[in-house]
Coordinates of C-alpha atoms in Angstrom, one line a residue:
M16 CA -21.3 11.5 -35.7
A17 CA -18.8 14.0 -37.2
L18 CA -16.1 15.0 -34.8
E19 CA -16.8 18.8 -35.4
T20 CA -20.4 18.4 -34.3
V21 CA -19.5 16.7 -31.0
K22 CA -20.5 18.8 -27.9
E23 CA -17.6 20.2 -25.9
G24 CA -16.5 17.6 -23.3
N25 CA -17.3 14.6 -25.5
V26 CA -14.5 15.0 -28.1
V27 CA -12.3 12.5 -26.3
S28 CA -15.1 10.0 -26.1
A29 CA -15.7 10.4 -29.8
L30 CA -12.1 9.8 -30.6
A31 CA -12.2 6.6 -28.4
S32 CA -15.5 5.3 -29.9
T33 CA -13.8 3.9 -33.0
V34 CA -11.9 1.4 -30.8
E35 CA -13.5 -2.0 -30.4
L36 CA -12.8 -3.7 -27.1
P37 CA -12.3 -7.4 -27.1
K38 CA -14.4 -9.8 -25.1
M39 CA -12.9 -10.7 -21.7
V40 CA -12.4 -14.0 -19.9
K41 CA -12.6 -14.4 -16.2
V42 CA -9.7 -16.5 -14.7
K43 CA -8.6 -17.5 -11.3
Q44 CA -4.9 -17.1 -10.3
L45 CA -3.8 -19.8 -7.9
L46 CA -2.3 -17.9 -5.0
D47 CA -1.4 -19.0 -1.4
H48 CA -4.5 -18.6 0.8
S49 CA -3.1 -19.6 4.2
H50 CA -3.7 -17.1 6.9
Y51 CA -5.0 -16.5 10.4
E52 CA -8.7 -15.9 11.0
P53 CA -9.6 -12.7 12.8
E54 CA -10.9 -14.6 15.9
E55 CA -7.4 -16.2 16.2
I56 CA -5.5 -13.0 16.1
P57 CA -5.8 -11.6 19.6
G58 CA -4.5 -14.9 21.1
L59 CA -1.6 -15.0 18.5
V60 CA -0.6 -11.4 19.3
H61 CA -0.6 -12.2 23.0
Q62 CA 1.4 -15.3 22.4
A63 CA 3.9 -13.3 20.3
L64 CA 4.4 -10.8 23.1
D65 CA 4.2 -13.2 26.0
R66 CA 7.9 -13.6 26.8
Q67 CA 9.6 -13.2 30.1
E68 CA 11.9 -10.6 28.7
M69 CA 9.0 -8.5 27.4
R70 CA 7.0 -8.8 30.6
E71 CA 10.1 -7.7 32.6
R72 CA 10.3 -4.5 30.5
I73 CA 6.7 -3.4 31.2
K74 CA 6.6 -2.4 34.9
P75 CA 3.4 -1.5 36.7
G76 CA 2.4 2.1 36.1
M77 CA 4.7 2.6 33.1
S78 CA 3.2 4.6 30.2
I79 CA 3.6 2.5 27.0
A80 CA 3.3 4.1 23.5
I81 CA 2.0 1.9 20.8
T82 CA 2.3 2.8 17.1
C83 CA -0.5 2.6 14.6
G84 CA 0.1 3.3 11.0
S85 CA -1.9 4.4 7.9
R86 CA -1.3 1.6 5.4
G87 CA -4.6 -0.2 5.6
V88 CA -3.0 -3.1 7.5
A89 CA -5.4 -6.1 7.8
N90 CA -7.0 -6.5 11.2
I91 CA -5.2 -3.5 12.5
A92 CA -7.9 -2.6 15.1
I93 CA -7.9 -6.1 16.5
I94 CA -4.1 -6.3 16.6
T95 CA -3.7 -2.9 18.2
K96 CA -6.3 -3.8 20.9
A97 CA -4.5 -7.1 21.6
I98 CA -1.2 -5.2 22.2
V99 CA -3.1 -2.7 24.4
D100 CA -4.6 -5.6 26.4
F101 CA -1.2 -7.3 26.8
V102 CA 0.3 -4.1 28.2
K103 CA -2.6 -3.7 30.7
E104 CA -2.1 -7.3 31.7
C105 CA 1.5 -6.5 32.6
G106 CA 0.4 -3.5 34.6
G107 CA 1.4 -0.9 32.1
V108 CA -0.7 2.2 31.1
P109 CA -0.9 2.0 27.3
F110 CA -1.8 4.7 24.7
V111 CA -1.8 4.6 20.9
F112 CA -0.4 7.3 18.7
P113 CA -0.6 7.7 14.9
A114 CA 2.8 6.8 13.4
M115 CA 2.3 7.7 9.8
G116 CA 4.8 10.3 8.8
S117 CA 3.0 13.1 6.9
H118 CA -0.1 11.1 6.0
G119 CA -3.5 12.5 6.8
G120 CA -2.7 15.8 5.4
A121 CA 0.2 16.1 7.9
T122 CA -2.3 17.1 10.7
A123 CA -3.1 15.4 14.0
E124 CA -6.8 15.6 13.1
G125 CA -6.3 14.0 9.7
Q126 CA -4.2 11.2 11.2
V127 CA -6.9 10.4 13.8
E128 CA -9.5 10.4 11.0
I129 CA -7.4 7.7 9.2
L130 CA -7.2 5.6 12.4
T131 CA -11.0 6.0 12.9
G132 CA -11.6 4.8 9.4
Y133 CA -9.7 1.6 10.3
G134 CA -11.8 1.1 13.5
V135 CA -9.0 2.1 15.8
T136 CA -11.0 4.2 18.2
E137 CA -10.5 4.8 21.9
D138 CA -13.8 3.0 22.7
F139 CA -12.6 -0.1 20.7
I140 CA -9.0 -0.4 21.8
G141 CA -9.7 0.7 25.4
C142 CA -7.0 3.3 25.8
P143 CA -6.3 6.9 24.8
I144 CA -5.2 7.9 21.3
K145 CA -2.6 10.7 21.6
A146 CA -2.2 12.5 18.3
S147 CA 0.2 15.4 17.6
M148 CA 2.6 16.5 14.9
D149 CA 5.1 17.6 17.6
T150 CA 8.4 15.9 17.5
V151 CA 11.7 15.8 19.5
Q152 CA 15.1 15.7 18.0
I153 CA 16.8 12.7 19.6
G154 CA 20.0 12.6 17.7
T155 CA 21.9 13.3 14.5
L156 CA 23.5 11.3 11.7
D157 CA 27.2 11.5 10.8
N158 CA 26.3 14.0 8.1
G159 CA 24.6 16.2 10.6
R160 CA 21.1 15.5 9.6
P161 CA 18.6 15.5 12.6
V162 CA 16.6 12.5 13.7
Y163 CA 13.1 13.1 15.1
V164 CA 10.5 11.1 16.9
D165 CA 6.9 11.7 18.0
K166 CA 6.9 13.8 21.2
Y167 CA 4.3 11.6 23.0
A168 CA 6.3 8.5 22.2
Y169 CA 9.6 10.1 23.4
E170 CA 8.1 11.0 26.7
A171 CA 6.6 7.6 27.3
D172 CA 8.3 5.0 29.5
G173 CA 8.4 2.5 26.7
I174 CA 7.4 2.1 23.0
I175 CA 6.1 -0.9 21.2
L176 CA 6.3 -0.7 17.4
C177 CA 3.7 -2.5 15.3
G178 CA 4.0 -2.7 11.5
R179 CA 3.4 -4.7 8.4
V180 CA 6.6 -6.0 6.8
K181 CA 6.5 -6.0 3.0
A182 CA 8.3 -4.9 -0.2
H183 CA 8.6 -1.2 -0.6
T184 CA 7.4 0.6 -3.7
A185 CA 10.5 2.9 -4.2
F186 CA 13.6 1.3 -2.8
R187 CA 15.3 -2.1 -2.1
G188 CA 17.3 -3.3 0.9
P189 CA 17.2 -5.8 3.8
Y190 CA 14.8 -3.4 5.5
E191 CA 11.9 -2.0 3.4
S192 CA 8.4 -1.4 4.6
G193 CA 8.3 -2.7 8.2
I194 CA 9.4 -2.2 11.7
C195 CA 12.5 -0.1 11.0
K196 CA 10.6 2.1 8.6
M197 CA 7.8 2.5 11.2
A198 CA 10.4 3.8 13.7
V199 CA 12.1 6.1 11.3
I200 CA 9.4 7.5 9.1
G201 CA 6.1 6.7 10.8
M202 CA 7.2 7.7 14.3
G203 CA 9.2 10.6 12.9
K204 CA 5.9 12.3 11.9
Q205 CA 6.1 14.9 9.0
R206 CA 9.3 16.5 10.2
G207 CA 11.1 13.3 10.6
A208 CA 9.8 11.9 7.3
E209 CA 10.9 15.1 5.5
A210 CA 14.4 14.8 6.9
V211 CA 14.7 11.2 5.8
H212 CA 13.3 11.8 2.3
Q213 CA 15.4 15.0 1.7
D214 CA 17.7 13.1 -0.8
G215 CA 14.9 10.9 -2.2
F216 CA 14.7 7.1 -2.0
Y217 CA 17.9 6.0 -3.8
E218 CA 19.9 5.3 -0.7
L219 CA 17.0 4.8 1.8
G220 CA 17.5 1.1 1.8
K221 CA 21.0 1.7 3.1
M222 CA 20.1 4.5 5.4
L223 CA 17.0 3.0 7.1
P224 CA 18.9 0.8 9.6
I225 CA 21.4 3.5 10.3
I226 CA 18.7 6.0 11.3
A227 CA 16.7 3.3 13.1
K228 CA 19.8 2.5 15.3
V229 CA 19.9 6.2 16.3
I230 CA 16.3 6.0 17.3
F231 CA 16.7 2.7 19.2
D232 CA 19.7 4.0 21.0
N233 CA 18.0 7.2 22.1
T234 CA 14.4 6.2 22.9
K235 CA 12.8 3.5 24.9
V236 CA 11.7 1.0 22.3
L237 CA 10.9 -2.2 24.1
G238 CA 10.1 -4.4 21.1
A239 CA 7.7 -4.9 18.2
V240 CA 5.0 -6.9 16.6
A241 CA 5.9 -7.6 13.0
L242 CA 3.0 -8.5 10.7
G243 CA 2.9 -10.2 7.3
E244 CA 0.1 -10.5 4.8
N245 CA -0.7 -12.9 2.0
A246 CA -1.8 -11.9 -1.5
F247 CA -5.4 -11.4 -0.3
D248 CA -4.6 -8.8 2.4
Q249 CA -5.0 -11.4 5.1
T250 CA -2.7 -11.7 8.2
C251 CA -0.4 -14.6 7.8
I252 CA 2.6 -13.7 10.0
I253 CA 2.6 -12.4 13.6
E254 CA 5.9 -12.3 15.3
G255 CA 6.9 -10.6 18.6
L256 CA 10.4 -9.1 18.6
L257 CA 12.5 -7.6 21.4
A258 CA 14.2 -4.4 20.4
E259 CA 17.6 -6.0 20.1
E260 CA 16.1 -8.7 17.8
I261 CA 14.6 -6.4 15.2
F262 CA 17.7 -5.8 13.1
D263 CA 18.5 -9.6 12.9
K264 CA 15.0 -10.9 12.3
E265 CA 13.2 -8.3 10.1
P266 CA 15.1 -9.2 6.9
D267 CA 13.9 -12.8 7.1
I268 CA 10.3 -11.7 7.7
L269 CA 10.6 -9.5 4.6
R270 CA 11.9 -12.4 2.5
R271 CA 8.9 -14.5 3.6
T272 CA 6.3 -11.8 2.9
K273 CA 7.8 -11.2 -0.6
E274 CA 7.2 -14.9 -1.3
R275 CA 3.5 -14.4 -0.5
L276 CA 3.1 -11.3 -2.6
G277 CA 0.4 -11.4 -5.2
K278 CA 1.3 -11.2 -8.9
I279 CA -0.2 -11.1 -12.4
Y280 CA 0.8 -14.4 -14.2
F281 CA 0.7 -12.7 -17.6
D282 CA 3.3 -10.5 -19.2
N283 CA 3.7 -8.1 -22.2
I284 CA 0.4 -6.5 -21.5
D285 CA -0.9 -3.8 -23.8
V286 CA -3.4 -2.3 -21.4
L287 CA -3.8 -3.0 -17.6
V288 CA -7.1 -1.8 -16.4
V289 CA -7.3 -1.1 -12.6
D290 CA -10.7 -0.4 -11.1
R291 CA -9.5 1.6 -8.2
I292 CA -6.4 2.9 -6.4
G293 CA -5.8 4.3 -2.9
K294 CA -3.4 4.8 0.0
D295 CA -5.3 2.0 1.8
I296 CA -4.1 -0.4 -1.0
S297 CA -0.6 0.8 -1.5
G298 CA 1.6 3.8 -0.7
D299 CA 1.6 4.4 -4.4
G300 CA -2.1 3.8 -4.8
M301 CA -1.4 0.7 -6.8
D302 CA 1.5 -1.5 -5.8
P303 CA 4.4 -1.1 -8.4
N304 CA 5.6 -4.5 -7.4
I305 CA 2.4 -5.8 -9.0
T306 CA 2.0 -3.4 -12.0
G307 CA 5.7 -3.1 -12.8
R308 CA 5.3 0.7 -13.0
F309 CA 7.6 2.4 -10.5
A310 CA 7.7 6.1 -9.7
V311 CA 11.5 6.1 -9.4
P312 CA 14.0 5.5 -12.2
Y313 CA 16.3 3.1 -10.4
I314 CA 13.8 0.2 -10.0
E315 CA 12.4 -1.8 -12.9
G316 CA 9.5 -4.2 -12.6
D317 CA 9.4 -7.7 -14.0
L318 CA 5.9 -7.1 -15.6
K319 CA 5.9 -5.2 -18.9
V320 CA 2.8 -3.0 -19.4
Q321 CA 2.4 -0.4 -22.1
H322 CA -0.6 1.6 -20.8
I323 CA -2.3 1.6 -17.4
A324 CA -5.9 2.8 -17.2
V325 CA -7.2 3.7 -13.6
L326 CA -11.0 4.1 -13.2
D327 CA -11.6 5.3 -9.6
L328 CA -10.3 6.0 -6.0
T329 CA -11.2 4.0 -3.0
E330 CA -13.4 5.6 -0.4
E331 CA -10.8 4.8 2.3
T332 CA -8.2 6.9 0.6
H333 CA -10.1 10.1 1.5
G334 CA -9.3 11.8 -1.8
N335 CA -5.6 11.0 -1.7
C336 CA -4.8 10.3 -5.3
N337 CA -1.1 9.5 -4.8
G338 CA -0.2 7.1 -7.6
I339 CA -2.5 8.3 -10.3
G340 CA 0.6 9.8 -11.9
L341 CA 1.7 6.3 -12.7
A342 CA -1.4 5.8 -14.9
D343 CA -1.6 6.8 -18.5
V344 CA -5.4 7.4 -18.6
T345 CA -8.1 7.9 -16.0
T346 CA -11.6 9.1 -15.5
K347 CA -13.2 12.4 -14.7
R348 CA -15.0 10.6 -11.8
L349 CA -11.6 10.0 -10.2
V350 CA -10.3 13.5 -10.9
D351 CA -13.4 15.0 -9.2
K352 CA -12.7 13.0 -6.0
V353 CA -9.1 14.3 -5.6
D354 CA -8.3 16.1 -2.4
V355 CA -5.0 17.9 -3.0
D356 CA -4.8 19.1 0.7
C357 CA -4.8 15.4 1.7
T358 CA -2.5 14.3 -1.2
Y359 CA 0.2 16.9 -1.5
P360 CA 1.8 17.0 2.0
N361 CA 2.9 13.3 1.7
V362 CA 4.1 13.9 -1.9
V363 CA 6.1 16.9 -1.0
T364 CA 7.6 15.1 2.0
S365 CA 8.6 12.1 -0.2
T366 CA 10.1 14.4 -2.9
V367 CA 8.7 12.1 -5.6
L368 CA 6.5 14.7 -7.4
C369 CA 5.3 12.6 -10.3
T370 CA 2.9 10.4 -8.3
P371 CA -0.1 12.8 -8.0
K372 CA 0.0 14.1 -11.6
I373 CA -3.3 13.9 -13.3
P374 CA -3.1 12.0 -16.7
L375 CA -5.4 12.4 -19.6
F376 CA -8.9 11.7 -18.4
A377 CA -12.1 10.5 -20.1
H378 CA -15.8 11.0 -19.1
T379 CA -16.6 7.2 -18.9
D380 CA -14.9 4.0 -18.0
K381 CA -15.3 2.7 -21.5
A382 CA -13.7 5.7 -23.1
C383 CA -10.9 5.6 -20.7
I384 CA -10.1 2.0 -21.6
Q385 CA -10.6 2.6 -25.3
I386 CA -8.1 5.6 -25.3
A387 CA -5.5 3.5 -23.4
L388 CA -5.8 0.8 -26.1
R389 CA -6.0 3.2 -29.1
T390 CA -2.8 4.9 -28.1
C391 CA -0.7 1.8 -27.7
N392 CA 2.1 1.4 -30.2
Y393 CA 3.4 -1.7 -32.0
I394 CA 0.7 -4.1 -30.8
D395 CA -1.4 -6.7 -32.5
R396 CA -4.6 -4.6 -32.8
E397 CA -6.6 -7.6 -33.9
H398 CA -5.6 -9.5 -30.8
P399 CA -4.9 -6.9 -28.0
R400 CA -3.6 -8.1 -24.6
I401 CA -5.7 -6.6 -21.9
V402 CA -5.7 -7.5 -18.2
H403 CA -8.4 -6.1 -15.9
I404 CA -8.0 -6.2 -12.1
K405 CA -10.0 -4.7 -9.2
D406 CA -6.9 -3.4 -7.5
T407 CA -3.4 -4.6 -6.6
M408 CA -4.6 -6.3 -3.4
N409 CA -7.3 -8.4 -5.2
L410 CA -5.5 -10.6 -7.8
E411 CA -7.2 -14.0 -7.5
E412 CA -10.0 -13.4 -10.0
I413 CA -9.1 -11.2 -12.8
Y414 CA -10.1 -10.7 -16.5
I415 CA -8.0 -11.2 -19.6
S416 CA -8.8 -10.5 -23.2
E417 CA -10.1 -13.4 -25.2
H418 CA -7.0 -13.8 -27.3
M419 CA -5.0 -14.7 -24.1
L420 CA -7.3 -17.7 -23.4
E421 CA -5.0 -20.3 -24.8
E422 CA -2.1 -18.9 -22.8
A423 CA -4.2 -19.1 -19.7
E424 CA -5.2 -22.7 -20.3
A425 CA -1.5 -23.6 -20.5
N426 CA -0.5 -21.8 -17.3
E427 CA -0.3 -24.0 -14.2
H428 CA -1.0 -21.0 -12.0
V429 CA -4.2 -20.1 -13.7
E430 CA -7.7 -21.6 -13.9
V431 CA -10.1 -20.5 -16.6
L432 CA -13.6 -19.6 -15.0
T433 CA -15.6 -18.4 -18.0
G434 CA -15.7 -18.1 -21.7
P435 CA -15.4 -14.8 -23.5
E436 CA -17.9 -12.2 -22.3
D437 CA -18.7 -8.5 -23.0
W438 CA -17.4 -5.9 -20.6
G439 CA -20.8 -5.1 -19.2
F440 CA -20.8 -1.3 -19.4
D441 CA -24.0 0.4 -18.3
E442 CA -25.9 3.0 -20.4
N443 CA -23.5 5.7 -19.3
G444 CA -20.5 3.7 -20.4
N445 CA -19.4 2.8 -16.8
L446 CA -18.6 -0.6 -15.2
W447 CA -20.6 0.2 -12.1

């Protein structure tokens, strides 16, 4: 079909159609599966909190604020309910509040909607959910910058922080995503997050514990439940910390979770195909610690990828496309799902404006992948290196192009599951 006769909207597909995609091989990456089963978790949370020092801090009748974030933490509803139950057992009066900075469109309603999507409802957890974007300034840094916390949390008689500890996507330090960040950015709501992000992420690794200390010194943080997950988004670490233990113990929990982080056991990839991205998967939609593609210039990944093709958004991301700007090609299906009102507040707050940018998009999955491959430079076009993953939280079974089969067979971390197979596009050129 001559290019000049192609109907408007199909020109890109026509350009892509000359690219022949290689057959793909399904492989299993051998990652650590050890974790806690959901039915074990309430007892483990109770055990983590059940210390005399913690019980002595929760007096009968005290109102206790419990944080709940927006990062798609595994088993978060079960974990939150277990903390609520422990507080009740001690005689306290618990409530849960959204601690997620500017997420959910920077509105109380949007943040409650996120919690509801995770199963964190008043009926399930057995206590009120108090959501507001109101904050209280509880101190200042040496440079005069204000420090804020959620108004409901500030007015409570005690606060228990709950957060997943893991590698951050935009800065490095002894404290990255975790308890200190939950206190500083999550509990700071939009106003606090904006103040913290004013100068970007470059020094955030250094500043995080400094700001956290101001918060701990000027609020009633009693302690925390620190969580860790394996490469399969399964809970594998549950530790109870007293407030005074957080600074000493969080760095070691971070080290242990980094050891459990999933990875792609192949390098020098021409095209990485990602089926879906979303805020429930990573703050950047797809975890840069996996893809090697970071939104900030001062972190470089170990994985070398020339082009990334992203095909869709998760339902749980509610139209938040943060991270699509790290892709090179996407689909019109994804673009049509974007909710800028949900996406942009968090982006503006973070000051990293590249992450929601819409890349070149195609009308089908096949064309998207073909364009990503066609536009690669200096590659072996007869033997392209393509890796296809569902998302950056599902890395056990992935696909590699047939010419990488010998490499896979020699890799002690990889088990070959199938021979070369066609992609399996439907009549519309999509994978599902």
